[in-house]
Tab-separated table of N, CA, C and O in Angstrom:
chain	number	residue	atom	x	y	z
A	37	ARG	N	-13.921	-20.940	-21.256
A	37	ARG	CA	-13.691	-19.528	-21.114
A	37	ARG	C	-12.878	-19.037	-22.262
A	37	ARG	O	-11.988	-19.709	-22.755
A	38	ALA	N	-13.069	-17.759	-22.558
A	38	ALA	CA	-12.272	-17.120	-23.623
A	38	ALA	C	-10.873	-16.861	-23.153
A	38	ALA	O	-10.674	-16.640	-21.928
A	39	ARG	N	-9.913	-16.893	-24.030
A	39	ARG	CA	-8.515	-16.675	-23.625
A	39	ARG	C	-7.878	-15.618	-24.546
A	39	ARG	O	-8.325	-15.489	-25.673
A	40	THR	N	-6.958	-14.856	-23.978
A	40	THR	CA	-6.263	-13.878	-24.793
A	40	THR	C	-5.160	-14.511	-25.577
A	40	THR	O	-4.928	-15.716	-25.416
A	41	ALA	N	-4.452	-13.729	-26.404
A	41	ALA	CA	-3.363	-14.291	-27.223
A	41	ALA	C	-2.238	-14.860	-26.327
A	41	ALA	O	-1.563	-15.766	-26.746
A	42	GLN	N	-2.091	-14.393	-25.130
A	42	GLN	CA	-1.069	-14.907	-24.222
A	42	GLN	C	-1.564	-16.113	-23.425
A	42	GLN	O	-0.873	-16.653	-22.623
A	43	GLY	N	-2.803	-16.533	-23.725
A	43	GLY	CA	-3.314	-17.738	-23.026
A	43	GLY	C	-3.977	-17.414	-21.667
A	43	GLY	O	-4.371	-18.326	-20.969
A	44	GLU	N	-4.115	-16.131	-21.336
A	44	GLU	CA	-4.733	-15.761	-20.047
A	44	GLU	C	-6.243	-15.745	-20.222
A	44	GLU	O	-6.734	-15.477	-21.316
A	45	ARG	N	-6.949	-16.048	-19.131
A	45	ARG	CA	-8.360	-15.899	-19.227
A	45	ARG	C	-8.839	-14.498	-19.417
A	45	ARG	O	-8.296	-13.569	-18.806
A	46	ALA	N	-9.789	-14.311	-20.304
A	46	ALA	CA	-10.347	-12.999	-20.533
A	46	ALA	C	-11.074	-12.586	-19.274
A	46	ALA	O	-11.772	-13.357	-18.671
A	47	GLY	N	-10.951	-11.371	-18.864
A	47	GLY	CA	-11.643	-10.807	-17.713
A	47	GLY	C	-10.969	-11.217	-16.401
A	47	GLY	O	-11.570	-11.114	-15.316
A	48	ALA	N	-9.737	-11.730	-16.439
A	48	ALA	CA	-9.030	-12.107	-15.205
A	48	ALA	C	-8.789	-10.859	-14.365
A	48	ALA	O	-8.792	-9.738	-14.849
A	49	THR	N	-8.573	-11.085	-13.089
A	49	THR	CA	-8.380	-10.028	-12.158
A	49	THR	C	-7.126	-9.173	-12.525
A	49	THR	O	-6.115	-9.696	-12.928
A	50	ARG	N	-7.295	-7.888	-12.474
A	50	ARG	CA	-6.221	-7.003	-12.808
A	50	ARG	C	-5.139	-7.046	-11.758
A	50	ARG	O	-5.347	-7.281	-10.569
A	51	SER	N	-3.890	-6.853	-12.179
A	51	SER	CA	-2.754	-6.931	-11.272
A	51	SER	C	-2.701	-5.682	-10.375
A	51	SER	O	-3.319	-4.676	-10.697
A	52	THR	N	-1.996	-5.814	-9.326
A	52	THR	CA	-1.823	-4.658	-8.420
A	52	THR	C	-1.175	-3.480	-9.153
A	52	THR	O	-1.557	-2.355	-8.976
A	53	ALA	N	-0.223	-3.782	-10.002
A	53	ALA	CA	0.439	-2.721	-10.779
A	53	ALA	C	-0.555	-1.981	-11.682
A	53	ALA	O	-0.507	-0.751	-11.756
A	54	ASP	N	-1.469	-2.715	-12.316
A	54	ASP	CA	-2.472	-2.139	-13.184
A	54	ASP	C	-3.414	-1.220	-12.338
A	54	ASP	O	-3.761	-0.145	-12.751
A	55	LEU	N	-3.813	-1.766	-11.166
A	55	LEU	CA	-4.674	-0.943	-10.313
A	55	LEU	C	-3.968	0.332	-9.841
A	55	LEU	O	-4.579	1.393	-9.803
A	56	ARG	N	-2.698	0.201	-9.502
A	56	ARG	CA	-1.955	1.374	-9.067
A	56	ARG	C	-1.818	2.399	-10.151
A	56	ARG	O	-2.024	3.586	-9.894
A	57	ARG	N	-1.543	1.966	-11.385
A	57	ARG	CA	-1.438	2.941	-12.488
A	57	ARG	C	-2.798	3.615	-12.762
A	57	ARG	O	-2.840	4.824	-12.950
A	58	SER	N	-3.866	2.829	-12.716
A	58	SER	CA	-5.192	3.450	-12.943
A	58	SER	C	-5.527	4.489	-11.836
A	58	SER	O	-6.039	5.566	-12.167
A	59	TRP	N	-5.238	4.108	-10.631
A	59	TRP	CA	-5.506	5.009	-9.462
A	59	TRP	C	-4.701	6.274	-9.647
A	59	TRP	O	-5.223	7.374	-9.482
A	60	ARG	N	-3.438	6.128	-9.992
A	60	ARG	CA	-2.598	7.290	-10.095
A	60	ARG	C	-3.024	8.193	-11.275
A	60	ARG	O	-3.000	9.407	-11.092
A	61	ARG	N	-3.344	7.616	-12.428
A	61	ARG	CA	-3.825	8.479	-13.525
A	61	ARG	C	-5.087	9.218	-13.114
A	61	ARG	O	-5.226	10.402	-13.414
A	62	TYR	N	-5.971	8.563	-12.410
A	62	TYR	CA	-7.224	9.142	-12.022
A	62	TYR	C	-7.037	10.362	-11.096
A	62	TYR	O	-7.691	11.401	-11.224
A	63	LEU	N	-6.114	10.185	-10.182
A	63	LEU	CA	-5.917	11.282	-9.150
A	63	LEU	C	-4.754	12.193	-9.406
A	63	LEU	O	-4.597	13.188	-8.723
A	64	GLU	N	-3.938	11.898	-10.370
A	64	GLU	CA	-2.656	12.680	-10.560
A	64	GLU	C	-2.916	14.130	-10.749
A	64	GLU	O	-2.234	14.969	-10.117
A	65	ALA	N	-3.864	14.567	-11.538
A	65	ALA	CA	-4.135	15.972	-11.778
A	65	ALA	C	-4.533	16.680	-10.463
A	65	ALA	O	-4.126	17.748	-10.193
A	66	ALA	N	-5.418	16.029	-9.731
A	66	ALA	CA	-5.956	16.646	-8.491
A	66	ALA	C	-4.779	16.718	-7.475
A	66	ALA	O	-4.668	17.701	-6.693
A	67	LEU	N	-3.893	15.706	-7.402
A	67	LEU	CA	-2.856	15.709	-6.412
A	67	LEU	C	-1.665	16.608	-6.810
A	67	LEU	O	-0.938	17.056	-5.948
A	68	ALA	N	-1.526	16.846	-8.094
A	68	ALA	CA	-0.382	17.615	-8.575
A	68	ALA	C	-0.347	19.057	-8.068
A	68	ALA	O	0.762	19.620	-7.907
A	69	ARG	N	-1.492	19.596	-7.750
A	69	ARG	CA	-1.490	20.994	-7.267
A	69	ARG	C	-1.017	21.106	-5.814
A	69	ARG	O	-0.888	22.278	-5.360
A	70	HIS	N	-0.797	20.043	-5.150
A	70	HIS	CA	-0.334	20.097	-3.756
A	70	HIS	C	1.140	19.879	-3.736
A	70	HIS	O	1.704	18.753	-3.958
A	71	ASP	N	1.964	20.920	-3.489
A	71	ASP	CA	3.426	20.836	-3.476
A	71	ASP	C	3.992	20.014	-2.341
A	71	ASP	O	5.042	19.448	-2.462
A	72	ASN	N	3.290	19.928	-1.262
A	72	ASN	CA	3.839	19.229	-0.089
A	72	ASN	C	3.179	17.872	0.181
A	72	ASN	O	3.133	17.359	1.290
A	73	LEU	N	2.741	17.168	-0.878
A	73	LEU	CA	2.084	15.911	-0.791
A	73	LEU	C	2.844	14.794	-1.479
A	73	LEU	O	3.246	14.930	-2.601
A	74	ASP	N	3.098	13.731	-0.692
A	74	ASP	CA	3.738	12.522	-1.277
A	74	ASP	C	2.704	11.401	-1.057
A	74	ASP	O	2.100	11.329	0.034
A	75	VAL	N	2.659	10.535	-2.001
A	75	VAL	CA	1.743	9.382	-1.894
A	75	VAL	C	2.615	8.155	-1.833
A	75	VAL	O	3.544	7.984	-2.674
A	76	PHE	N	2.332	7.259	-0.935
A	76	PHE	CA	3.142	6.074	-0.724
A	76	PHE	C	2.291	4.799	-0.855
A	76	PHE	O	1.132	4.814	-0.566
A	77	GLU	N	2.952	3.744	-1.291
A	77	GLU	CA	2.336	2.416	-1.334
A	77	GLU	C	2.904	1.594	-0.233
A	77	GLU	O	4.123	1.687	0.040
A	78	ILE	N	2.100	0.877	0.504
A	78	ILE	CA	2.542	-0.019	1.535
A	78	ILE	C	2.098	-1.407	1.163
A	78	ILE	O	0.930	-1.656	0.754
A	79	ALA	N	2.982	-2.342	1.289
A	79	ALA	CA	2.748	-3.743	0.841
A	79	ALA	C	1.525	-4.340	1.564
A	79	ALA	O	1.241	-4.040	2.728
A	80	ILE	N	0.783	-5.122	0.805
A	80	ILE	CA	-0.413	-5.770	1.357
A	80	ILE	C	-0.105	-6.553	2.660
A	80	ILE	O	-0.807	-6.518	3.600
A	81	LYS	N	1.013	-7.360	2.694
A	81	LYS	CA	1.325	-8.116	3.846
A	81	LYS	C	1.506	-7.244	5.039
A	81	LYS	O	1.071	-7.571	6.209
A	82	ALA	N	2.113	-6.084	4.897
A	82	ALA	CA	2.322	-5.155	6.016
A	82	ALA	C	0.987	-4.615	6.492
A	82	ALA	O	0.784	-4.514	7.702
A	83	THR	N	0.104	-4.209	5.559
A	83	THR	CA	-1.207	-3.663	5.980
A	83	THR	C	-2.001	-4.750	6.664
A	83	THR	O	-2.745	-4.440	7.667
A	84	GLN	N	-1.962	-5.998	6.219
A	84	GLN	CA	-2.679	-7.061	6.852
A	84	GLN	C	-2.159	-7.337	8.275
A	84	GLN	O	-2.909	-7.600	9.182
A	85	ALA	N	-0.805	-7.317	8.404
A	85	ALA	CA	-0.247	-7.497	9.733
A	85	ALA	C	-0.639	-6.334	10.697
A	85	ALA	O	-0.895	-6.575	11.872
A	86	LEU	N	-0.644	-5.168	10.180
A	86	LEU	CA	-1.058	-3.964	11.020
A	86	LEU	C	-2.516	-4.131	11.396
A	86	LEU	O	-2.884	-3.837	12.535
A	87	ALA	N	-3.338	-4.608	10.491
A	87	ALA	CA	-4.760	-4.754	10.809
A	87	ALA	C	-4.997	-5.793	11.887
A	87	ALA	O	-5.865	-5.631	12.761
A	88	LYS	N	-4.187	-6.824	11.929
A	88	LYS	CA	-4.320	-7.861	12.906
A	88	LYS	C	-3.910	-7.303	14.296
A	88	LYS	O	-4.305	-7.879	15.351
A	89	MET	N	-3.084	-6.297	14.328
A	89	MET	CA	-2.628	-5.683	15.642
A	89	MET	C	-3.756	-4.823	16.225
A	89	MET	O	-3.666	-4.461	17.384
A	90	ALA	N	-4.686	-4.421	15.494
A	90	ALA	CA	-5.720	-3.450	15.914
A	90	ALA	C	-6.593	-4.088	16.993
A	90	ALA	O	-7.086	-5.199	16.868
A	91	ASP	N	-6.847	-3.370	18.046
A	91	ASP	CA	-7.826	-3.744	19.055
A	91	ASP	C	-8.305	-2.448	19.747
A	91	ASP	O	-7.847	-1.362	19.481
A	92	ARG	N	-9.303	-2.634	20.621
A	92	ARG	CA	-10.021	-1.475	21.205
A	92	ARG	C	-9.060	-0.559	21.945
A	92	ARG	O	-9.206	0.649	21.853
A	93	ASN	N	-8.146	-1.057	22.751
A	93	ASN	CA	-7.318	-0.237	23.595
A	93	ASN	C	-5.868	-0.300	23.109
A	93	ASN	O	-4.931	-0.231	23.939
A	94	MET	N	-5.671	-0.353	21.793
A	94	MET	CA	-4.296	-0.560	21.313
A	94	MET	C	-3.396	0.624	21.564
A	94	MET	O	-3.794	1.815	21.575
A	95	GLN	N	-2.153	0.346	21.731
A	95	GLN	CA	-1.069	1.340	21.782
A	95	GLN	C	-0.021	0.862	20.825
A	95	GLN	O	0.514	-0.222	20.973
A	96	ILE	N	0.293	1.675	19.855
A	96	ILE	CA	1.224	1.336	18.776
A	96	ILE	C	2.433	2.293	18.919
A	96	ILE	O	2.278	3.513	19.072
A	97	ASN	N	3.622	1.680	18.818
A	97	ASN	CA	4.868	2.463	18.825
A	97	ASN	C	5.375	2.401	17.419
A	97	ASN	O	5.241	1.483	16.678
A	98	ALA	N	6.028	3.540	16.987
A	98	ALA	CA	6.595	3.593	15.653
A	98	ALA	C	8.068	4.066	15.742
A	98	ALA	O	8.382	4.994	16.507
A	99	THR	N	8.918	3.406	15.007
A	99	THR	CA	10.329	3.799	14.851
A	99	THR	C	10.620	3.971	13.384
A	99	THR	O	10.390	3.121	12.564
A	100	LEU	N	11.123	5.181	13.041
A	100	LEU	CA	11.483	5.536	11.655
A	100	LEU	C	13.014	5.525	11.539
A	100	LEU	O	13.667	6.248	12.302
A	101	GLN	N	13.503	4.807	10.587
A	101	GLN	CA	15.008	4.763	10.390
A	101	GLN	C	15.316	4.349	8.978
A	101	GLN	O	14.820	3.301	8.538
A	102	ASP	N	16.102	5.124	8.283
A	102	ASP	CA	16.612	4.772	6.949
A	102	ASP	C	15.467	4.387	5.950
A	102	ASP	O	15.584	3.441	5.188
A	103	GLY	N	14.374	5.144	5.996
A	103	GLY	CA	13.287	4.860	5.071
A	103	GLY	C	12.407	3.724	5.441
A	103	GLY	O	11.502	3.346	4.736
A	104	HIS	N	12.633	3.102	6.614
A	104	HIS	CA	11.806	1.998	7.069
A	104	HIS	C	11.026	2.472	8.295
A	104	HIS	O	11.493	3.308	9.046
A	105	ILE	N	9.889	1.886	8.475
A	105	ILE	CA	9.055	2.166	9.640
A	105	ILE	C	8.755	0.883	10.325
A	105	ILE	O	8.260	-0.092	9.714
A	106	TRP	N	9.153	0.751	11.603
A	106	TRP	CA	8.804	-0.365	12.438
A	106	TRP	C	7.619	0.038	13.313
A	106	TRP	O	7.726	1.041	14.001
A	107	MET	N	6.510	-0.676	13.232
A	107	MET	CA	5.329	-0.385	14.019
A	107	MET	C	5.080	-1.617	14.874
A	107	MET	O	5.129	-2.729	14.418
A	108	GLY	N	4.775	-1.351	16.172
A	108	GLY	CA	4.564	-2.539	17.024
A	108	GLY	C	3.773	-2.211	18.224
A	108	GLY	O	3.586	-1.089	18.616
A	109	ASN	N	3.301	-3.282	18.875
A	109	ASN	CA	2.608	-3.211	20.131
A	109	ASN	C	3.418	-4.058	21.095
A	109	ASN	O	4.576	-4.423	20.818
A	110	ALA	N	2.868	-4.415	22.212
A	110	ALA	CA	3.579	-5.217	23.232
A	110	ALA	C	3.878	-6.639	22.824
A	110	ALA	O	4.747	-7.328	23.330
A	111	ILE	N	3.165	-7.124	21.724
A	111	ILE	CA	3.227	-8.468	21.284
A	111	ILE	C	4.037	-8.643	19.975
A	111	ILE	O	4.831	-9.598	19.809
A	112	LYS	N	3.827	-7.745	19.028
A	112	LYS	CA	4.316	-7.962	17.665
A	112	LYS	C	4.895	-6.646	17.087
A	112	LYS	O	4.423	-5.554	17.418
A	113	THR	N	5.856	-6.807	16.156
A	113	THR	CA	6.403	-5.688	15.436
A	113	THR	C	6.312	-5.929	13.946
A	113	THR	O	6.536	-7.061	13.527
A	114	VAL	N	5.930	-4.945	13.188
A	114	VAL	CA	5.780	-5.021	11.727
A	114	VAL	C	6.659	-4.062	11.006
A	114	VAL	O	6.683	-2.870	11.364
A	115	LEU	N	7.391	-4.502	10.038
A	115	LEU	CA	8.214	-3.660	9.230
A	115	LEU	C	7.374	-3.076	8.073
A	115	LEU	O	6.773	-3.836	7.339
A	116	VAL	N	7.297	-1.791	7.967
A	116	VAL	CA	6.594	-1.119	6.899
A	116	VAL	C	7.604	-0.421	5.998
A	116	VAL	O	8.391	0.397	6.477
A	117	GLU	N	7.634	-0.780	4.715
A	117	GLU	CA	8.602	-0.183	3.805
A	117	GLU	C	7.778	0.608	2.734
A	117	GLU	O	7.418	0.024	1.725
A	118	PRO	N	7.560	1.882	2.950
A	118	PRO	CA	6.746	2.675	2.052
A	118	PRO	C	7.529	2.881	0.752
A	118	PRO	O	8.710	3.070	0.702
A	119	VAL	N	6.786	2.875	-0.372
A	119	VAL	CA	7.316	3.098	-1.721
A	119	VAL	C	6.594	4.365	-2.227
A	119	VAL	O	5.386	4.392	-2.332
A	120	VAL	N	7.388	5.371	-2.654
A	120	VAL	CA	6.818	6.581	-3.179
A	120	VAL	C	6.220	6.278	-4.549
A	120	VAL	O	6.811	5.643	-5.401
A	121	LEU	N	4.985	6.704	-4.742
A	121	LEU	CA	4.292	6.502	-6.018
A	121	LEU	C	4.524	7.679	-6.943
A	121	LEU	O	4.762	8.800	-6.496
């Protein structure tokens, strides 16, 4: 396989930060005209844990405190720490 000057494989998967920057550049102009819109990033682990909680008759509770969001059902609680983009 071809390698870059840093020894990385050419065509390697882009990092999450690279994808975030690309997404933001793509949508920034369209989103900028909305004064009351904030975009947040939620960690992959948190979104995966929330997805595992999903079921047909789910009931989710949410508690917001000090910039953190605790979301849970009768079995599990997940900490969601949103990051403003």
